[in-house]
Short mmCIF file of C-alpha atoms in Angstrom, two decimals:
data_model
loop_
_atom_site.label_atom_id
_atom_site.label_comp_id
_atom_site.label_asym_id
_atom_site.label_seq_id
_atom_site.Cartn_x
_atom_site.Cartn_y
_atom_site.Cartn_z
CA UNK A 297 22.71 -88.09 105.43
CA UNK A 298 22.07 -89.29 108.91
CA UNK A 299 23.79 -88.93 112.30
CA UNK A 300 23.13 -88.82 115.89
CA UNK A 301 25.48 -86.26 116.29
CA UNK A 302 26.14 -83.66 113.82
CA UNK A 303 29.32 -81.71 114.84
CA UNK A 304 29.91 -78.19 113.34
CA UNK A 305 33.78 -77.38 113.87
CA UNK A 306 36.77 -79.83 113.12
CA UNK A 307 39.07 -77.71 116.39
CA UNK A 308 40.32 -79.86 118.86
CA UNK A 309 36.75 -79.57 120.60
CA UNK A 310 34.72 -81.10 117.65
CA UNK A 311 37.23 -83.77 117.11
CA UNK A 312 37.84 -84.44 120.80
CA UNK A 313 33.56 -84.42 120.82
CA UNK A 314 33.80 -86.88 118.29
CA UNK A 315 36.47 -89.46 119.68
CA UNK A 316 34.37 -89.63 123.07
CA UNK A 317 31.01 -90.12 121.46
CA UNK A 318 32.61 -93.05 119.13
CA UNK A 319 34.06 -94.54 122.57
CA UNK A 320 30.82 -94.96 123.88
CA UNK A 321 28.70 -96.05 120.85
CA UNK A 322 27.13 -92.41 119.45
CA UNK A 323 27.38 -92.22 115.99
CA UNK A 324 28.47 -88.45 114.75
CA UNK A 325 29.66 -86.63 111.53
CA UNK A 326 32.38 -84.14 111.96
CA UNK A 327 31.74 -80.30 109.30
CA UNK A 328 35.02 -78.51 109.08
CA UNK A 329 35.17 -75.60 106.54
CA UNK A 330 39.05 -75.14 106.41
CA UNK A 331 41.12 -78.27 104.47
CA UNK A 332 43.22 -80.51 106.35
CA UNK A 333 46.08 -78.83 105.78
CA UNK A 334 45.13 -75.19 107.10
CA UNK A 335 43.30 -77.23 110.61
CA UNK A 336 46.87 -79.04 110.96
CA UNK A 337 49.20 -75.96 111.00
CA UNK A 338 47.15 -73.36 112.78
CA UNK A 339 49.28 -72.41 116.07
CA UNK A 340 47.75 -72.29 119.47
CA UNK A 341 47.91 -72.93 122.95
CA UNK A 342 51.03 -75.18 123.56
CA UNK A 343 50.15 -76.05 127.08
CA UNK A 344 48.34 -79.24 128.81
CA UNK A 345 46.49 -79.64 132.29
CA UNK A 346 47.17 -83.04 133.57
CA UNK A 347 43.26 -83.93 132.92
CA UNK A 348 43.50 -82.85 129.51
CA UNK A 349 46.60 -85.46 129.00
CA UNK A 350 44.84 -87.94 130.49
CA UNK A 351 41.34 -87.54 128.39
CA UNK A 352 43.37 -87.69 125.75
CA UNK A 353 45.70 -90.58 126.79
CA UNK A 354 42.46 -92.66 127.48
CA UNK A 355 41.31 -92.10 124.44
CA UNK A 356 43.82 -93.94 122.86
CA UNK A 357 45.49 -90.66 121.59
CA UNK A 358 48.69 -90.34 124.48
CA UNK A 359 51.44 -92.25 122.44
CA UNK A 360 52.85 -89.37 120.48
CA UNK A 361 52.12 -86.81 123.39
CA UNK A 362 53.99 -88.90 125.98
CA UNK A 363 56.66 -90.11 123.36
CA UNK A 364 57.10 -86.20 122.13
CA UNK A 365 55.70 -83.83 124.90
CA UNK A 366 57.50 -82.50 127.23
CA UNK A 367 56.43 -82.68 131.15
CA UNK A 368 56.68 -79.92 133.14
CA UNK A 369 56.76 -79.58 136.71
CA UNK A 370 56.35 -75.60 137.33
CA UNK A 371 56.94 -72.02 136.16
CA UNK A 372 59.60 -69.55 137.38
CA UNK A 373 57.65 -65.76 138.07
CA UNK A 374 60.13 -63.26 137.37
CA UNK A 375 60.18 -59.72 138.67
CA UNK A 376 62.95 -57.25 138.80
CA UNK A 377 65.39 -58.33 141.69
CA UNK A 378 63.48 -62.07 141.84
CA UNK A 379 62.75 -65.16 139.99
CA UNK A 380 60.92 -67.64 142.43
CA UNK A 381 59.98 -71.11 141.49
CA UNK A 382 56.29 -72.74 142.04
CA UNK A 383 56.69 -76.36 142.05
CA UNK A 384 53.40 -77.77 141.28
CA UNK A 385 53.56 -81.46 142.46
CA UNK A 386 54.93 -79.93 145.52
CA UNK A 387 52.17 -77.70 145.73
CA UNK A 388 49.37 -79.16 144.60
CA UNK A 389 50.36 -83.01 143.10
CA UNK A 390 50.00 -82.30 139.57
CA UNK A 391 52.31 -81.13 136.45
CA UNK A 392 51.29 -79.67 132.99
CA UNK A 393 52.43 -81.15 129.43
CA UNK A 394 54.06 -78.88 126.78
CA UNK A 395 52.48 -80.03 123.54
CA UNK A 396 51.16 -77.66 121.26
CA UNK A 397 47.79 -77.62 119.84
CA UNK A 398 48.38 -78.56 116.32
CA UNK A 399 50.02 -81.48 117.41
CA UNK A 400 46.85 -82.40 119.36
CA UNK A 401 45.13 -81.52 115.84
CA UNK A 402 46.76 -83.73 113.76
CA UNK A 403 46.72 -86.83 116.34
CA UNK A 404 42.74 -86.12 116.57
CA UNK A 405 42.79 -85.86 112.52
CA UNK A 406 44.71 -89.16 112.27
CA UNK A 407 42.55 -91.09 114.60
CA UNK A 408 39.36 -89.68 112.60
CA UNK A 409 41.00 -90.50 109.55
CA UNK A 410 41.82 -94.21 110.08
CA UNK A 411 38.60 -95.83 110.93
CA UNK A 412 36.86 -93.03 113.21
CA UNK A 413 33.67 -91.24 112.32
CA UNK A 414 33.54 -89.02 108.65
CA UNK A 415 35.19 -86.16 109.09
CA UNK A 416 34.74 -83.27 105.93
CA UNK A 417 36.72 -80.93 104.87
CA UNK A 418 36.68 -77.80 102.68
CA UNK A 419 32.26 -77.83 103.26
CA UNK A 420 30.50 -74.50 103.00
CA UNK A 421 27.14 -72.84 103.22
CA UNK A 422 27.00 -74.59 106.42
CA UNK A 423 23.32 -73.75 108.46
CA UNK A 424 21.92 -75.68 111.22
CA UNK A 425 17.57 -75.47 111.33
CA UNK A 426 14.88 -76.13 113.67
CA UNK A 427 17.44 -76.33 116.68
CA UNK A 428 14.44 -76.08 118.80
CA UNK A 429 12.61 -79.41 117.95
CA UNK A 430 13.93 -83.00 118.32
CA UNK A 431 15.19 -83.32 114.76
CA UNK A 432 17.90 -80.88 113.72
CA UNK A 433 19.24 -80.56 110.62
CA UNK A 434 22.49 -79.13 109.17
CA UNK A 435 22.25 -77.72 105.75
CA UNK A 436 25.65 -77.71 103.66
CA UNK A 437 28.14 -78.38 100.76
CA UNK A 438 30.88 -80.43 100.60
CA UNK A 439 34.12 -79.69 98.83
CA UNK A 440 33.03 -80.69 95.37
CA UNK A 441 30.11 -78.29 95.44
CA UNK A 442 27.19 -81.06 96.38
CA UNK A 443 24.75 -79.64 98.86
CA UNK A 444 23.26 -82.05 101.77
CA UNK A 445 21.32 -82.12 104.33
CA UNK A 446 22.75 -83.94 107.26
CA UNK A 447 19.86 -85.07 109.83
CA UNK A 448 20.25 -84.91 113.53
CA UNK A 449 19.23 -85.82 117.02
CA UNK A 450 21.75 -83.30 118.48
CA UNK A 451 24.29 -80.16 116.98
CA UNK A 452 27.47 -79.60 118.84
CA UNK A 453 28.27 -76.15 117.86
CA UNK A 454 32.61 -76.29 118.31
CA UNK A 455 33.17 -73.74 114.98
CA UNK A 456 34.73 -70.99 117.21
CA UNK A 457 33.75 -67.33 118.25
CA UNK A 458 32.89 -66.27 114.01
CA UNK A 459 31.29 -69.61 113.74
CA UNK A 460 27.42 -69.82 112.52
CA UNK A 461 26.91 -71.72 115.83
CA UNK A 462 27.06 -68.98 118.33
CA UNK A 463 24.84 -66.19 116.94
CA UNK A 464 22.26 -68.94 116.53
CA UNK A 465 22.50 -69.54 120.02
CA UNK A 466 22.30 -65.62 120.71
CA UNK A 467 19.27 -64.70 118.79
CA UNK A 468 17.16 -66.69 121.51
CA UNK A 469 18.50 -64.31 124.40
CA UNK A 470 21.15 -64.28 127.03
CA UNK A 471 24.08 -62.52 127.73
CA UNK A 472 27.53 -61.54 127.00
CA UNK A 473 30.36 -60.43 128.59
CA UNK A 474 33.97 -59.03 127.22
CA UNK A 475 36.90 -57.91 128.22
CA UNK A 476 39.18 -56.16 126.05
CA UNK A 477 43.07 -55.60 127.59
CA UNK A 478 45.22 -52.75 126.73
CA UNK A 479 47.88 -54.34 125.09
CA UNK A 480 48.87 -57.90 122.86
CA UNK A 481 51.56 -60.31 122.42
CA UNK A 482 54.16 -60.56 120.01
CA UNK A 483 54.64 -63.93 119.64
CA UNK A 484 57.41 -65.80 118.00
CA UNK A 485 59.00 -69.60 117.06
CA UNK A 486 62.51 -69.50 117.24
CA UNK A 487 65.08 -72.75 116.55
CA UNK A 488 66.88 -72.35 119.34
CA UNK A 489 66.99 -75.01 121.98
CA UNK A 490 65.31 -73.13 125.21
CA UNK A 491 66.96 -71.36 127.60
CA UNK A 492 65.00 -72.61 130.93
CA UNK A 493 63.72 -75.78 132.14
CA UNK A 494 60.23 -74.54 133.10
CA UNK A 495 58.41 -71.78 131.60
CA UNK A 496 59.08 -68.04 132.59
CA UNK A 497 56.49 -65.52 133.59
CA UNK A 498 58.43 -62.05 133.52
CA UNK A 499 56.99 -59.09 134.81
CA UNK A 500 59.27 -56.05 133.40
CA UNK A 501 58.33 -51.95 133.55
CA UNK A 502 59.10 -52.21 130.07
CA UNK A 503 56.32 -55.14 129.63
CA UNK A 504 55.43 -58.58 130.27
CA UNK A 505 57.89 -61.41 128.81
CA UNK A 506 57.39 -65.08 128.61
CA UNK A 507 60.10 -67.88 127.82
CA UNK A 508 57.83 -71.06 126.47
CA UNK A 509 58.92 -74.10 124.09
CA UNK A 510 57.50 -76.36 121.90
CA UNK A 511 59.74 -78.99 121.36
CA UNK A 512 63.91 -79.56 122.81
CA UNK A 513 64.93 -77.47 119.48
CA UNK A 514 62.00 -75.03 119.26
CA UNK A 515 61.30 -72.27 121.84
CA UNK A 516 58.23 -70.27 121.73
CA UNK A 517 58.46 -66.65 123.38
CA UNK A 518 56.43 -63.46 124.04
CA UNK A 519 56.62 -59.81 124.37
CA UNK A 520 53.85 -57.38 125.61
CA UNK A 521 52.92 -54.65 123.04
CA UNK A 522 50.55 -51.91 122.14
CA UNK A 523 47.22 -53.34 120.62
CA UNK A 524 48.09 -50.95 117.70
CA UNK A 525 51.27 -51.95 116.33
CA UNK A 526 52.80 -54.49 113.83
CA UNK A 527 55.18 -57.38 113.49
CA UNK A 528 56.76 -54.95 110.85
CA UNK A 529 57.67 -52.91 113.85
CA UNK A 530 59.79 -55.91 115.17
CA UNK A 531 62.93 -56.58 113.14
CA UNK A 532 64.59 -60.02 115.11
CA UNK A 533 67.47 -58.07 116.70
CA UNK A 534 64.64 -55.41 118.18
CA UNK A 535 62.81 -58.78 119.37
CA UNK A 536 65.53 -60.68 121.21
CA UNK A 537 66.64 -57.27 122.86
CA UNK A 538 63.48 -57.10 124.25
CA UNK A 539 63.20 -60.27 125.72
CA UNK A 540 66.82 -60.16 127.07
CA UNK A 541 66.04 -56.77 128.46
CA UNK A 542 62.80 -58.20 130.11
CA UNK A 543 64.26 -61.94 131.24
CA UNK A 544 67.62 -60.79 132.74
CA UNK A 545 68.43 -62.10 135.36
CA UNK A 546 72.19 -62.55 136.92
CA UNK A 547 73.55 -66.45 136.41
CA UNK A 548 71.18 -66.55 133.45
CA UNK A 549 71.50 -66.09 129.27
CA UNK A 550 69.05 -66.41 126.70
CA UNK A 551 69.89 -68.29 123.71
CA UNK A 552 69.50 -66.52 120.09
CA UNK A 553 68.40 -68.17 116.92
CA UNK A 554 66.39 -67.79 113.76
CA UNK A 555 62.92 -66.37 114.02
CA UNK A 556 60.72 -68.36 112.05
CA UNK A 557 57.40 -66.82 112.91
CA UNK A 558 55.96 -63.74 113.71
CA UNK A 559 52.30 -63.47 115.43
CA UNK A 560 50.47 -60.70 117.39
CA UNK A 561 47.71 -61.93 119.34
CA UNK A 562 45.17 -59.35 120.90
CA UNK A 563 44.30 -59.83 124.62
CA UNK A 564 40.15 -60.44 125.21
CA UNK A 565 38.05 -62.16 127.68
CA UNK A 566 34.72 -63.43 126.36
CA UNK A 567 32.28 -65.47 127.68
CA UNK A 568 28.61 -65.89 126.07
CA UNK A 569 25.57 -67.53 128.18
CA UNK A 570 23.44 -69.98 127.80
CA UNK A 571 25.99 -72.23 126.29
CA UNK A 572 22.79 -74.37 124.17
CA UNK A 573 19.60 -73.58 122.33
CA UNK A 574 16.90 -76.72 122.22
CA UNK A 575 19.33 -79.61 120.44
CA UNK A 576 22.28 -77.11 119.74
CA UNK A 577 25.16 -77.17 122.20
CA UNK A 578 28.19 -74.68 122.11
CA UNK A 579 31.75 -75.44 123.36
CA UNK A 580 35.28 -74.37 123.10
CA UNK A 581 36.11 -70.81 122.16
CA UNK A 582 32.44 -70.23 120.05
CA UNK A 583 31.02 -70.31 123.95
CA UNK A 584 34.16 -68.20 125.38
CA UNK A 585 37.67 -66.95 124.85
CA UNK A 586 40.54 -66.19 127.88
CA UNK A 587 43.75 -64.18 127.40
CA UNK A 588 46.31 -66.69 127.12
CA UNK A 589 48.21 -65.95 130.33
CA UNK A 590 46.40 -68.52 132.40
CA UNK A 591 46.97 -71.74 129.40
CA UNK A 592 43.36 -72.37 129.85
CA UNK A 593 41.92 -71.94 126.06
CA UNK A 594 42.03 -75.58 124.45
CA UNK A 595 41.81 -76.67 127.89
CA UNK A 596 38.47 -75.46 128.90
CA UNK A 597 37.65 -76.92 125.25
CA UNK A 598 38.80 -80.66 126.63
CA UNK A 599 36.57 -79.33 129.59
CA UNK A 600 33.23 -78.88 127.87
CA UNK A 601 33.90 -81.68 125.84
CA UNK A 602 34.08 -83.90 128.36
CA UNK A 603 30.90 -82.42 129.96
CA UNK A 604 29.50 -82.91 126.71
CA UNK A 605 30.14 -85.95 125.96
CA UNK A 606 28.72 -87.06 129.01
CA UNK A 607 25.55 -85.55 128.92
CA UNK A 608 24.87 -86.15 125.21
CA UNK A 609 25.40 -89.70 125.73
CA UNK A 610 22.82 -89.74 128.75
CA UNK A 611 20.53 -88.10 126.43
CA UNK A 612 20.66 -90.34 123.35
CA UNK A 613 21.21 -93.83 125.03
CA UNK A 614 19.26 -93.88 127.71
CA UNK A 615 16.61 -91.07 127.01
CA UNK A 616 17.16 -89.06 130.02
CA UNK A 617 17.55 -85.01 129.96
CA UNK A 618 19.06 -83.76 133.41
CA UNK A 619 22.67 -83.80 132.02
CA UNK A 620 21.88 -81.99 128.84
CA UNK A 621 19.80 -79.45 130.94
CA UNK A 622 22.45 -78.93 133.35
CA UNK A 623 24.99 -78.42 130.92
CA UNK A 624 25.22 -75.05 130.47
CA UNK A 625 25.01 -74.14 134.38
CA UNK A 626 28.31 -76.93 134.96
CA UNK A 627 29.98 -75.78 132.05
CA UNK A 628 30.02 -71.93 132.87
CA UNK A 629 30.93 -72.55 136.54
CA UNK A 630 34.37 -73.40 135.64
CA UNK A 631 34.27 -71.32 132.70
CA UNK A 632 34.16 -68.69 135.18
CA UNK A 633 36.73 -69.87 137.26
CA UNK A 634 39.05 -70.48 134.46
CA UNK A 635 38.08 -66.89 133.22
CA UNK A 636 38.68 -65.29 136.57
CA UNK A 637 42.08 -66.93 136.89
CA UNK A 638 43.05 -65.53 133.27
CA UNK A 639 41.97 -62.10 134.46
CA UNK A 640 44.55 -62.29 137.07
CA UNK A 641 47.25 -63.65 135.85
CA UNK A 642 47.44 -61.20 132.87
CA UNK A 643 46.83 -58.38 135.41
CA UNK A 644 49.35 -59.61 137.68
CA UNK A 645 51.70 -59.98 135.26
CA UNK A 646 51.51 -57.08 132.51
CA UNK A 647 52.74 -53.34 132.40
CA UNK A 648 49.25 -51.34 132.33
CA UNK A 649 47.90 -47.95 133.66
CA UNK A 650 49.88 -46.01 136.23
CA UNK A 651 52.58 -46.31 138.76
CA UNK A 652 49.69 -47.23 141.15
CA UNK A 653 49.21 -50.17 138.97
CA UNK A 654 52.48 -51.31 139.00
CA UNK A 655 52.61 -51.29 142.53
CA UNK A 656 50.18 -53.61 142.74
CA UNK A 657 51.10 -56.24 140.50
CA UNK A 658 54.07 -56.63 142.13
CA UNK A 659 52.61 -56.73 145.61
CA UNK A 660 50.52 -59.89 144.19
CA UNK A 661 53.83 -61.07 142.63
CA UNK A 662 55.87 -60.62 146.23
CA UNK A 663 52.53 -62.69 147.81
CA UNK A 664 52.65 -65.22 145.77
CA UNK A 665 56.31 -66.09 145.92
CA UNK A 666 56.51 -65.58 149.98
CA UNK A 667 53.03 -67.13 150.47
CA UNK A 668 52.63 -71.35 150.24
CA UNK A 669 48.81 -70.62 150.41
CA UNK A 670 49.12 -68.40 147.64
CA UNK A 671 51.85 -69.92 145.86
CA UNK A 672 49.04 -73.25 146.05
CA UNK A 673 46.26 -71.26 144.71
CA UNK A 674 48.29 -70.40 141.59
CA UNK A 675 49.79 -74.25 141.20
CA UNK A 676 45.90 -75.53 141.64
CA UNK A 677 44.26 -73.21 138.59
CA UNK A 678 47.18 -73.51 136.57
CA UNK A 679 47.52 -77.36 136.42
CA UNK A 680 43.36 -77.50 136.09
CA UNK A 681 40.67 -77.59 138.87
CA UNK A 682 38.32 -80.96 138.65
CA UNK A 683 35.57 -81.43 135.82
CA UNK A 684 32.11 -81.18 136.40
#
């Protein structure tokens, strides 16, 4: 098998890789180890920066989003006493999209499917070799148990943080950094039409809260808790208690309905540097992971991607290097930045350490609903600072 691009990951970054390459005439084969059906239902981030619906809306992949999405204009930050508003077109002239990640996944299947580049599932044994030359090659077997060998100018390594792309990468050198928080979230999906208009950012001394959706019937909510305990822990009426204890707020209810999922989710920062070795390129979370406080996971993939994209295109077309060589340096600056602003929010936000602590968070909180400058800051990172 040949390709210009082989691409080891079928995420929302290897797709998304994929879909821009084929837009601007580089050929690429799409390895994905899970089977359609595990890639389609895997739930993720649920929330959009304007640049990520619009990379994806240019691509031809925006009718479902805009048709089924839901726009959203800003987020309430709650603290005892207070629940302030940040309008982000006021503040900053942009708005987020509420549409979860495995819809993304399945309109980037779909597209692959009908007409786009091969995309397999189910493969195994899957090892790139001699990244450092000009002709890479991935080493695998497909889902009937037939091994290849799929020849390439380039390896886009988009297979996530226990991937076979990243420890490649490592065993050359760099660095890594991590950050692991004191506590998770409890996540559920509840079919209950939501109980707010834009999303809610609770700070509680009990714990952090969040109020999220996913669709007009579905509403997706969070509850801080110890990195040690279990869902078992959480019967429903113990869960909606503790969001109603954390979200109250006078003039306001939250609605009730069945639970039909159940998730904890542990709280890291991780960022690993360089983001390439020779012809193999990382993105997405198998170059970095953020707490999901800031909403800046799958896009920071859409972000790398697009850098990508870009530079591999340069590279293959037209010969020339300084995009591929720069791509690691552009990449982590607002990888950084993203990371930085995930680092804050979560520690603005959560219930950790001492009274001292406390204090503190909600001084940032206070500043941030009685300061425009500050108030801007916030709108600016959340809605997603420019590419490149």
């Amino acid at each position: 098998m040949r390709t210009q691009v082989g691409i080891i990951g079928g995420g929302p970054a290897g797709l998304l890789l994929s879909r821009m390459l084929a837009a601007q005439g580089v050929d690429s084969v799409v390895l994905e180890n899970r089977s359609r059906s595990y890639v389609e239902a895997r739930v993720r981030a649920g929330i959009l920066e304007q640049h990520s619906v619009q990379t994806l809306t240019d691509l031809g992949l925006g009718e479902r989003l805009h048709r089924e999405g839901m726009e959203h204009h800003g987020i309430h930050l709650q603290f005892p006493g207070t629940k302030h508003h940040l309008d982000f077109p006021a503040l900053c002239g942009r708005t987020v999209w509420i549409y979860g990640q495995t819809e993304v996944v399945k309109d980037l299947v779909a597209a692959q499917l009908d007409g786009g580049p091969p995309l397999l599932f189910e493969v195994t044994d899957v090892q790139p070799e001699d990244v450092d030359g000009d002709s890479p090659r991935i080493r695998f077997t497909d889902s009937d148990g037939v091994p290849h060998v799929l020849e390439c100018d380039v390896i886009a390594g988009t297979d996530g943080f226990h991937g076979v792309s990243r420890p490649i990468v490592a065993q050359a050198g760099g660095r890594t950094w991590e950050r692991t928080y004191p506590f998770s979230w409890l996540g559920i999906l509840a079919d209950v039409a939501p109980s707010t208009d834009d999303l809610v950012y609770a700070w509680h001394p009990d714990g952090f809260a969040m109020h999220s959706m996913r669709s007009p019937s579905v509403s997706r909510l969070y509850v801080q808790v110890d990195n040690d305990d279990s869902v078992d822990n959480w019967s429903d009426d113990r869960i909606w208690e503790a969001l109603a204890t954390r979200m109250a707020h006078p003039g306001w209810e939250l609605r009730t309905g069945p639970i039909s999922q159940k998730s904890i989710t542990p709280m890291r920062s991780f960022v690993s540097a360089p983001m390439r070795r020779g012809r193999l390129f990382l993105a997405g979370d198998a170059a970095h992971i953020v707490p999901p406080t800031g909403a800046k996971g799958l896009n920071l993939a859409v972000a790398d991607v697009t850098v990508l994209a870009t530079a591999l295109v340069r590279l293959l077309q037209e010969k020339e290097t300084d995009l591929v060589d720069a791509y690691s340096d552009t990449a982590l600056a607002r990888v950084w930045r993203c990371t930085h602003f995930s680092w804050w929010m979560t520690s603005m936000l959560h219930r950790s350490g001492d009274d001292f602590d406390a204090e503190l968070a909600l001084s940032q909180l206070r500043r941030v609903c009685t300061s425009e400058a500050a108030a801007r800051e916030l709108a600016e990172n959340y809605t997603g600072l420019p590419i490149g």
